[in-house]
PDB file of C-alpha atoms in Angstrom:
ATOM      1  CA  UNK A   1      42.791  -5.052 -33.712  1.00  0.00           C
ATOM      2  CA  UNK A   2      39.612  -5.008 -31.948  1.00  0.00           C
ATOM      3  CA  UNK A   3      36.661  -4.717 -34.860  1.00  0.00           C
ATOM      4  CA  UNK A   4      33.095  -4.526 -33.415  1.00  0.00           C
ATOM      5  CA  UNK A   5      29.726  -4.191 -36.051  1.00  0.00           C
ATOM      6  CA  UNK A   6      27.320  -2.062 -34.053  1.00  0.00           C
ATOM      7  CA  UNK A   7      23.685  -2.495 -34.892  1.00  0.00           C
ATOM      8  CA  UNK A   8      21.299   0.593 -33.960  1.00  0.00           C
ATOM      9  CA  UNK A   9      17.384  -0.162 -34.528  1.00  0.00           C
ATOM     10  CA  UNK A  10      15.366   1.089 -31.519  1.00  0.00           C
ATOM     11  CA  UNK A  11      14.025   4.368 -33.227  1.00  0.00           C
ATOM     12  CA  UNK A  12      13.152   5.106 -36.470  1.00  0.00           C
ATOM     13  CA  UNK A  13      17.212   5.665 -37.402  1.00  0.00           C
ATOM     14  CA  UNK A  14      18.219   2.219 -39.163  1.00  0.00           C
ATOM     15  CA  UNK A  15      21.548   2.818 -37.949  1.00  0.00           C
ATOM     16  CA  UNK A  16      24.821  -0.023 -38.236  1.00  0.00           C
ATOM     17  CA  UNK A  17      28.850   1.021 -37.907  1.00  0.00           C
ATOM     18  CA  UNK A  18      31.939  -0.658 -37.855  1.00  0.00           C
ATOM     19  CA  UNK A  19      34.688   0.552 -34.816  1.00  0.00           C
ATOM     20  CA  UNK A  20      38.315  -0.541 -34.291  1.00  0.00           C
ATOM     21  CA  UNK A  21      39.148  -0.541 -30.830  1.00  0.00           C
ATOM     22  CA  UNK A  22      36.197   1.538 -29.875  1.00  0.00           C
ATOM     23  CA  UNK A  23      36.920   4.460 -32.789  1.00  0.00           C
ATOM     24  CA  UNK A  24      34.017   4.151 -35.637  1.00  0.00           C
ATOM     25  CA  UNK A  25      35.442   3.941 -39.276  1.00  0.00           C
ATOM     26  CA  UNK A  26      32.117   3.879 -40.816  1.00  0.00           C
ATOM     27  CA  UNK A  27      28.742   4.223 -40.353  1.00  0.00           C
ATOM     28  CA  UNK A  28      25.834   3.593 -42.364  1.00  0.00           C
ATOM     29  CA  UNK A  29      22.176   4.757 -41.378  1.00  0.00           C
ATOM     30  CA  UNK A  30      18.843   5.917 -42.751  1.00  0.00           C
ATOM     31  CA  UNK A  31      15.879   7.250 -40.733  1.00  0.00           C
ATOM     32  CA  UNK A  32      12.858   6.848 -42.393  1.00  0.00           C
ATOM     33  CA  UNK A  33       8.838   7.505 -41.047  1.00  0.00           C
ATOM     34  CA  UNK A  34       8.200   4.152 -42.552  1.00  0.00           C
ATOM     35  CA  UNK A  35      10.686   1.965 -40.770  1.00  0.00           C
ATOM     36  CA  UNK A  36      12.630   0.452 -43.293  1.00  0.00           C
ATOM     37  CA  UNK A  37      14.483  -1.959 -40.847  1.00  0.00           C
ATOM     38  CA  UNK A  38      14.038  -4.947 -42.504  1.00  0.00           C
ATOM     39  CA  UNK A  39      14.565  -4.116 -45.826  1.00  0.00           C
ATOM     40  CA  UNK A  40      17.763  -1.995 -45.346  1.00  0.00           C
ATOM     41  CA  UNK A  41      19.448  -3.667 -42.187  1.00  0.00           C
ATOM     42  CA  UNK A  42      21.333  -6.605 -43.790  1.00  0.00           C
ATOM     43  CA  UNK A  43      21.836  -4.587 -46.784  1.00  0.00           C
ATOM     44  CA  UNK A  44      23.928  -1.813 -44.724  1.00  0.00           C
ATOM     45  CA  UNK A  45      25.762  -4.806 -42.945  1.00  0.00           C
ATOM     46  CA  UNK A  46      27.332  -6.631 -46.079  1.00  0.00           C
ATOM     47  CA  UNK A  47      27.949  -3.099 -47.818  1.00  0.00           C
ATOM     48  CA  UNK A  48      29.782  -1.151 -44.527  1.00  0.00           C
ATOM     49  CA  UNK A  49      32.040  -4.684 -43.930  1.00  0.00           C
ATOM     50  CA  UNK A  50      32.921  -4.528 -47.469  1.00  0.00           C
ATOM     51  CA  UNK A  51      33.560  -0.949 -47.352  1.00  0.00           C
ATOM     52  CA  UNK A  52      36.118  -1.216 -44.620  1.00  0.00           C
ATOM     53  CA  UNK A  53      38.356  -3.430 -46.049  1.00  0.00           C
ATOM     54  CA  UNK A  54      37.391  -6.492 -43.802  1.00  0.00           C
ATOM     55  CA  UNK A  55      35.140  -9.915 -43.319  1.00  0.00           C
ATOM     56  CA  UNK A  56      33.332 -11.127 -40.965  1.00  0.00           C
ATOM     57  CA  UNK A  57      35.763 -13.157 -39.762  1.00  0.00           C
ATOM     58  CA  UNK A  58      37.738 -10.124 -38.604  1.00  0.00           C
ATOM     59  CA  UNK A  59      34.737  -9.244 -36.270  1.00  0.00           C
ATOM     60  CA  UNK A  60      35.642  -9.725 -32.754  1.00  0.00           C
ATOM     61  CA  UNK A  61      31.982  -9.226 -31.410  1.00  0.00           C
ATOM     62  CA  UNK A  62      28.584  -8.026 -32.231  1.00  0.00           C
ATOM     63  CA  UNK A  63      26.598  -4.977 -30.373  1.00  0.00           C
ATOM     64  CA  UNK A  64      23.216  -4.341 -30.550  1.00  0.00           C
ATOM     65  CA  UNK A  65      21.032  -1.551 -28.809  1.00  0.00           C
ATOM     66  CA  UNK A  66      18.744  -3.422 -26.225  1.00  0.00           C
ATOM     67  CA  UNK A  67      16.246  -0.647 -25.722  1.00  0.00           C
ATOM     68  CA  UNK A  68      14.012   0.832 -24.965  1.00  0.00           C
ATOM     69  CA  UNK A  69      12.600   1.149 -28.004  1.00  0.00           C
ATOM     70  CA  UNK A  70      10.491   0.138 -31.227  1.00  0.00           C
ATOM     71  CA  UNK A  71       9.152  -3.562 -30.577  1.00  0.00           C
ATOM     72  CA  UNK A  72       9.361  -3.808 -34.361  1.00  0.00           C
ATOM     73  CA  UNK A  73      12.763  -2.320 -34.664  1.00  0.00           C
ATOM     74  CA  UNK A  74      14.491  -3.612 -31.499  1.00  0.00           C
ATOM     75  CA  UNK A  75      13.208  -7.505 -32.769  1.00  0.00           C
ATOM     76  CA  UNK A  76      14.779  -6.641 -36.391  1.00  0.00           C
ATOM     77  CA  UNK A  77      17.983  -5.610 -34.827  1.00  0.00           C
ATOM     78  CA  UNK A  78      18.286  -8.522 -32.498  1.00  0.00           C
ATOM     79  CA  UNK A  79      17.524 -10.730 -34.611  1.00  0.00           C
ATOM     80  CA  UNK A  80      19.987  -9.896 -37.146  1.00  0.00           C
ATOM     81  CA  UNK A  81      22.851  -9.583 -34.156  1.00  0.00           C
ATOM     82  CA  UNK A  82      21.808 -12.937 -32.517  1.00  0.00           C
ATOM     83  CA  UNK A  83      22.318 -14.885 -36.369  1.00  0.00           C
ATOM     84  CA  UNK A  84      25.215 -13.189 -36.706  1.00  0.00           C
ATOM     85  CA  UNK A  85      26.624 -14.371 -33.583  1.00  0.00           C
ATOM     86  CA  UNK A  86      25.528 -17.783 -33.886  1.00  0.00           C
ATOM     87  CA  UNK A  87      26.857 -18.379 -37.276  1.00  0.00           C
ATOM     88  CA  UNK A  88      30.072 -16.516 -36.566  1.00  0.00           C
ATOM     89  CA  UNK A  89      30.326 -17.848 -32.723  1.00  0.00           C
ATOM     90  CA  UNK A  90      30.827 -14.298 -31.273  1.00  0.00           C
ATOM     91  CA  UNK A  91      30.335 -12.645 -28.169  1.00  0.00           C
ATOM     92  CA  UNK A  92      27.343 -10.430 -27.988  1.00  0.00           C
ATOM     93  CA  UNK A  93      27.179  -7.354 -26.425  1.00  0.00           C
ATOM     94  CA  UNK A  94      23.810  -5.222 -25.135  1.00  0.00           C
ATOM     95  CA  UNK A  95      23.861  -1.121 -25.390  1.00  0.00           C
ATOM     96  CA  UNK A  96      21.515   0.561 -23.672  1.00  0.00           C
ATOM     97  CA  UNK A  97      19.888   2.369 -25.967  1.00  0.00           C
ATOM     98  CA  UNK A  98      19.222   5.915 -24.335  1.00  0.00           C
ATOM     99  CA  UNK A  99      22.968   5.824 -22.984  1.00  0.00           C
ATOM    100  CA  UNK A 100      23.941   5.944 -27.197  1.00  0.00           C
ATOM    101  CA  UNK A 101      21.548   8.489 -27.383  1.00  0.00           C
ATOM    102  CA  UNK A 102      22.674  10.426 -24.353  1.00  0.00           C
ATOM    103  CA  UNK A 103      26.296  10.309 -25.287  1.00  0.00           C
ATOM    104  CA  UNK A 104      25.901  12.230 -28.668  1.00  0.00           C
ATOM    105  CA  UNK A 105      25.340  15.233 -26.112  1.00  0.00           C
ATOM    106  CA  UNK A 106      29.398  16.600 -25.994  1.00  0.00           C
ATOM    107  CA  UNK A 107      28.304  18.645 -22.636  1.00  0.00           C
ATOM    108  CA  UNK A 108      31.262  19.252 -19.628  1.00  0.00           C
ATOM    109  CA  UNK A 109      28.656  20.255 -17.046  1.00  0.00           C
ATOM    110  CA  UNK A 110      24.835  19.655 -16.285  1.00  0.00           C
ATOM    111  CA  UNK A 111      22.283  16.753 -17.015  1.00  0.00           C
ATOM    112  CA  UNK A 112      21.664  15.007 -19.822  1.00  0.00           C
ATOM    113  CA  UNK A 113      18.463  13.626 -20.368  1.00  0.00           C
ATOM    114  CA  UNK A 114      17.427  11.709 -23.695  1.00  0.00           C
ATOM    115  CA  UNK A 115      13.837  11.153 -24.403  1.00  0.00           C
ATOM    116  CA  UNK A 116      12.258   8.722 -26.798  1.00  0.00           C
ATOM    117  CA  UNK A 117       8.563   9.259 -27.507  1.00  0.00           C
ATOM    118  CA  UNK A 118       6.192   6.411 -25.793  1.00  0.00           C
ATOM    119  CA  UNK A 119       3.054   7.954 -27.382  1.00  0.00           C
ATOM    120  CA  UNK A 120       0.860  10.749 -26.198  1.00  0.00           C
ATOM    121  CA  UNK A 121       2.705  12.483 -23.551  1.00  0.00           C
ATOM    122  CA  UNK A 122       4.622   9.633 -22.484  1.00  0.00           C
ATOM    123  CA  UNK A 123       8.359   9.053 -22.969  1.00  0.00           C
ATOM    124  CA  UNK A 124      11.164   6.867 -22.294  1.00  0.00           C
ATOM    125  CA  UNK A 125      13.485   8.790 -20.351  1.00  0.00           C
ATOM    126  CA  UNK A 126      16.830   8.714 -18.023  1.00  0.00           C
ATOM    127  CA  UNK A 127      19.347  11.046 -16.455  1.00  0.00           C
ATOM    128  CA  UNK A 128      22.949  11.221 -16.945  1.00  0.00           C
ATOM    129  CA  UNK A 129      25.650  13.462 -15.347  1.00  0.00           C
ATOM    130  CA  UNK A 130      27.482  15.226 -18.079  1.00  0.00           C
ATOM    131  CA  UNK A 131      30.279  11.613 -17.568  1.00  0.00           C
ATOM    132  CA  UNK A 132      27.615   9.763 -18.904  1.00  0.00           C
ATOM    133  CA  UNK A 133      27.194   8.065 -15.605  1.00  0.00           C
ATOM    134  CA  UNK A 134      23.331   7.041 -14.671  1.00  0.00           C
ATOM    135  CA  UNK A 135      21.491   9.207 -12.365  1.00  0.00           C
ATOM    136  CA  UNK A 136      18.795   8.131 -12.833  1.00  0.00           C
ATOM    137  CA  UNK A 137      17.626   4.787 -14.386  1.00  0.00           C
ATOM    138  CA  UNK A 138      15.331   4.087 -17.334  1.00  0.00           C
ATOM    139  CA  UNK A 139      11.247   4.806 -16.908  1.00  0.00           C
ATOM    140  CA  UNK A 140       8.180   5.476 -19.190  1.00  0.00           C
ATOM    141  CA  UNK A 141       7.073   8.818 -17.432  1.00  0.00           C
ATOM    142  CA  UNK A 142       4.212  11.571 -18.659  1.00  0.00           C
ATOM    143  CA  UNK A 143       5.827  14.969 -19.017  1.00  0.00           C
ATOM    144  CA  UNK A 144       4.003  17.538 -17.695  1.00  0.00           C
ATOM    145  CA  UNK A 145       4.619  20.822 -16.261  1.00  0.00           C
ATOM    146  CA  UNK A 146       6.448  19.756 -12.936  1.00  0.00           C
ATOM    147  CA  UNK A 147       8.921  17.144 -14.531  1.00  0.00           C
ATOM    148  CA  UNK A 148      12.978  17.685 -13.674  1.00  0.00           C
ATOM    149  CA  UNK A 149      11.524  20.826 -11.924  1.00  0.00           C
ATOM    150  CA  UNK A 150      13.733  20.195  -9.166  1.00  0.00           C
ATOM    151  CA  UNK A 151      17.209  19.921 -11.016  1.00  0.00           C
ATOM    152  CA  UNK A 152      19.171  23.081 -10.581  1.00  0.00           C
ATOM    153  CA  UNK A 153      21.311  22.338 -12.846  1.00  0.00           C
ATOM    154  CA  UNK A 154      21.670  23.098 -16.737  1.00  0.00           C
ATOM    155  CA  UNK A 155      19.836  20.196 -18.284  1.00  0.00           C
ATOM    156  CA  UNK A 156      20.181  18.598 -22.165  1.00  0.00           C
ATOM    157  CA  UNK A 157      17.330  17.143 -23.618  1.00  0.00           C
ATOM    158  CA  UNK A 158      17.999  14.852 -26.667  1.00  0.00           C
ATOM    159  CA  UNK A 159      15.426  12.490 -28.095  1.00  0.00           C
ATOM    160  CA  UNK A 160      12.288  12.808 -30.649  1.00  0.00           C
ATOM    161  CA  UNK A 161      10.363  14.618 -28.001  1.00  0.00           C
ATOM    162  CA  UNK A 162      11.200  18.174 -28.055  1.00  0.00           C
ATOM    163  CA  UNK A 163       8.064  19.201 -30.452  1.00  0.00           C
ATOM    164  CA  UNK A 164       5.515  17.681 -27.921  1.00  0.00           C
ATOM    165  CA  UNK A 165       7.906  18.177 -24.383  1.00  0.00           C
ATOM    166  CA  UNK A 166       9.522  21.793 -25.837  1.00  0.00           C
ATOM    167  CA  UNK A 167       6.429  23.569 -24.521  1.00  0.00           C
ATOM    168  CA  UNK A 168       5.680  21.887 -21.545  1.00  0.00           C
ATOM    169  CA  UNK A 169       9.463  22.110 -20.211  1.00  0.00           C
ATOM    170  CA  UNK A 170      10.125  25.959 -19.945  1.00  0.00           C
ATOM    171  CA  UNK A 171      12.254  26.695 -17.180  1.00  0.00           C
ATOM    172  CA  UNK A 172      15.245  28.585 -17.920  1.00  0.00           C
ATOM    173  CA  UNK A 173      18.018  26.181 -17.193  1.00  0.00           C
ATOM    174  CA  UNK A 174      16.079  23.610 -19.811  1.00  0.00           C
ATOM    175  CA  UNK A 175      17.932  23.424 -23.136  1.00  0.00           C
ATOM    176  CA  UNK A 176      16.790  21.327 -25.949  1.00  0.00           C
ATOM    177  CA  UNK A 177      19.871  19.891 -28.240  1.00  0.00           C
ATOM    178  CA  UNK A 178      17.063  19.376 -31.213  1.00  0.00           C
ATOM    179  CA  UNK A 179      19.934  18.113 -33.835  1.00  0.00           C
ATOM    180  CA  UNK A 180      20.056  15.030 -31.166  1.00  0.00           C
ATOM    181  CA  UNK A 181      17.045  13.279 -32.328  1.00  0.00           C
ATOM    182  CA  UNK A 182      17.789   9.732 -32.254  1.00  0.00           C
ATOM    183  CA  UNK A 183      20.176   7.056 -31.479  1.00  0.00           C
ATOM    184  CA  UNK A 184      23.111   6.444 -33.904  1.00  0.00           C
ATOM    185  CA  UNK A 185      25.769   3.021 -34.365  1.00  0.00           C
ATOM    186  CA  UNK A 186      28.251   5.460 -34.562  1.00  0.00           C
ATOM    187  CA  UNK A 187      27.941   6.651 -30.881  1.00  0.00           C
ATOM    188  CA  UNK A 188      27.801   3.086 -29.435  1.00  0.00           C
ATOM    189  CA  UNK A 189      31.832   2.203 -30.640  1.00  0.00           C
ATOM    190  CA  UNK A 190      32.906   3.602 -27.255  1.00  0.00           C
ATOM    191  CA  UNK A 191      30.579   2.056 -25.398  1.00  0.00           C
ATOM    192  CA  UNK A 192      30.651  -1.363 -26.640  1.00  0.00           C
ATOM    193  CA  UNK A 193      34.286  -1.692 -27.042  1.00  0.00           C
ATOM    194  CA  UNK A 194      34.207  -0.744 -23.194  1.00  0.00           C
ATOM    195  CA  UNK A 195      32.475  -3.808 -22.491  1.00  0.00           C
ATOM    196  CA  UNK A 196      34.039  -6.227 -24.841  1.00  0.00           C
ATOM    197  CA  UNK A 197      37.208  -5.007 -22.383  1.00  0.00           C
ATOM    198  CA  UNK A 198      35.060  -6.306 -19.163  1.00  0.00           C
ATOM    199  CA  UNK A 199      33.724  -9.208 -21.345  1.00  0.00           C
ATOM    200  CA  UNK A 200      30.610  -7.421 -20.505  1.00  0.00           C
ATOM    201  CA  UNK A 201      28.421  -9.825 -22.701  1.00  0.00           C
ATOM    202  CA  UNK A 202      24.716 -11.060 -22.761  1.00  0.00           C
ATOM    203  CA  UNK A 203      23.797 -14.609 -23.573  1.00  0.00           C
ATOM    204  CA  UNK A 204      23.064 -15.228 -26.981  1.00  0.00           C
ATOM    205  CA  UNK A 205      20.192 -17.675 -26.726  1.00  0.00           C
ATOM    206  CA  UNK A 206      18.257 -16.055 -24.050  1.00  0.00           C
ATOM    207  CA  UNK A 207      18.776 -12.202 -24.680  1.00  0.00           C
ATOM    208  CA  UNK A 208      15.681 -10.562 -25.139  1.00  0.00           C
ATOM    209  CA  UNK A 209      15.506  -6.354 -25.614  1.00  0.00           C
ATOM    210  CA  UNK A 210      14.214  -4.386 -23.006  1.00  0.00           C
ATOM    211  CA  UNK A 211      10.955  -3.100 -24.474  1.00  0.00           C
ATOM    212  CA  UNK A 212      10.370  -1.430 -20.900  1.00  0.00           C
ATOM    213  CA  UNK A 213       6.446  -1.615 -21.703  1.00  0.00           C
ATOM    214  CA  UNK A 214       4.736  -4.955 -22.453  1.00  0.00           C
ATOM    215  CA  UNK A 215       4.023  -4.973 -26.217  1.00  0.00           C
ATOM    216  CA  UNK A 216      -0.112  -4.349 -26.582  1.00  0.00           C
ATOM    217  CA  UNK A 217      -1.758  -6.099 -29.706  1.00  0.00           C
ATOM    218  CA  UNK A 218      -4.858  -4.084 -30.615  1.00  0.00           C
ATOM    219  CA  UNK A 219      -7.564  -5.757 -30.865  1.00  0.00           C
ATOM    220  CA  UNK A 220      -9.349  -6.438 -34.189  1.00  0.00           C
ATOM    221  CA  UNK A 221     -12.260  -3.647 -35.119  1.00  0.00           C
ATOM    222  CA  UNK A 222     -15.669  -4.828 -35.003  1.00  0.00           C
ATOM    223  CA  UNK A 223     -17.474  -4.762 -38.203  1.00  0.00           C
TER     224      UNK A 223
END
């Protein structure tokens, strides 16, 4: 049997699950303002592989959500998945993190689009066809007024975004799945277990997440 530990840490949801042969069994998250990552991440690891009955040796690979994303978060996550490979000499595996988020939307027709918040009026965004297939591919974009205007079709917003995008985006066929707020372990089982098939896999030593943005340090305050 295929077991896979999926690690979920690009949002404020501090998110891990165990699948067998792409089905999740359990899942363990928190999603906390303060971003408890680091305190709660290795802690929901050793307790969810205990409470399915297996060891780490019965791990067949390790996924982790490569962004976009918290810097903080996404380097907490990584981390974690890139010891964890090393020590247990496993495969890796990279999930993208909006397509998790995207595929918590159970739609048959229309657009999904999930949004994670970049600040102001900025977001992380990308569109999928209701197969989860890419439309569109990852950007940071300003929402304003005119954005998606020319999709015809029913579209699904997911993300963190809908109190600061809800009323900008008002056109009819816009519907905002607000219970969708961020990315969860538990909807990357499918996903990984689909490339673990393809031995879809990133390199261990040189994977780095995809922030999307470079990382700005602010500068000190002057006294």
């Amino acid at each position: 049997m295929a077991f896979i530990l999926n690690i979920e840490t690009a949002t404020k949801n501090c998110s891990v699950s165990i699948a067998k042969n792409g089905e999740t069994i359990l899942c363990k998250e928190i999603a906390e303002e303060g971003y408890s990552h680091a305190e709660k991440l290795h802690v929901f690891i050793e307790e969810i592989i205990a409470e399915a009955g297996i060891t780490v040796q019965d791990l067949l690979a390790i996924a982790v959500s490569q962004g976009p994303g918290s810097y903080t978060g996404l380097r907490i996550g990584v981390s974690a998945a890139k010891g964890l490979c090393f020590a247990l000499n496993l495969p890796l595996i990279a999930v993208d993190t909006l397509q998790t988020l995207a595929s918590q939307a159970k739609v048959s027709v229309g657009k999904i689009i999930p949004m994670l918040d970049a600040r102001r009026m900025e977001v992380y965004s990308a569109i999928f066809n209701s197969n989860l297939e890419t439309e569109r591919p990852i950007q940071a974009e300003v929402i304003d007024e005119n954005s998606f205007a020319a999709i015809t079709e029913t579209v699904y917003f997911v993300g963190d975004c809908a109190d600061k995008c809800k009323p900008v985006l008002t056109k009819d066929n816009f519907v905002f799945l607000e219970e969708i707020k961020y990315p969860s372990a538990s909807a990357m089982s499918k996903i990984s277990f689909d490339k673990y098939q393809k031995s879809d896999t990133v390199d261990v030593a040189y994977f780095e997440p995809y922030y999307l943005k470079d990382f700005m340090i602010a500068p000190p305050s002057k006294k």
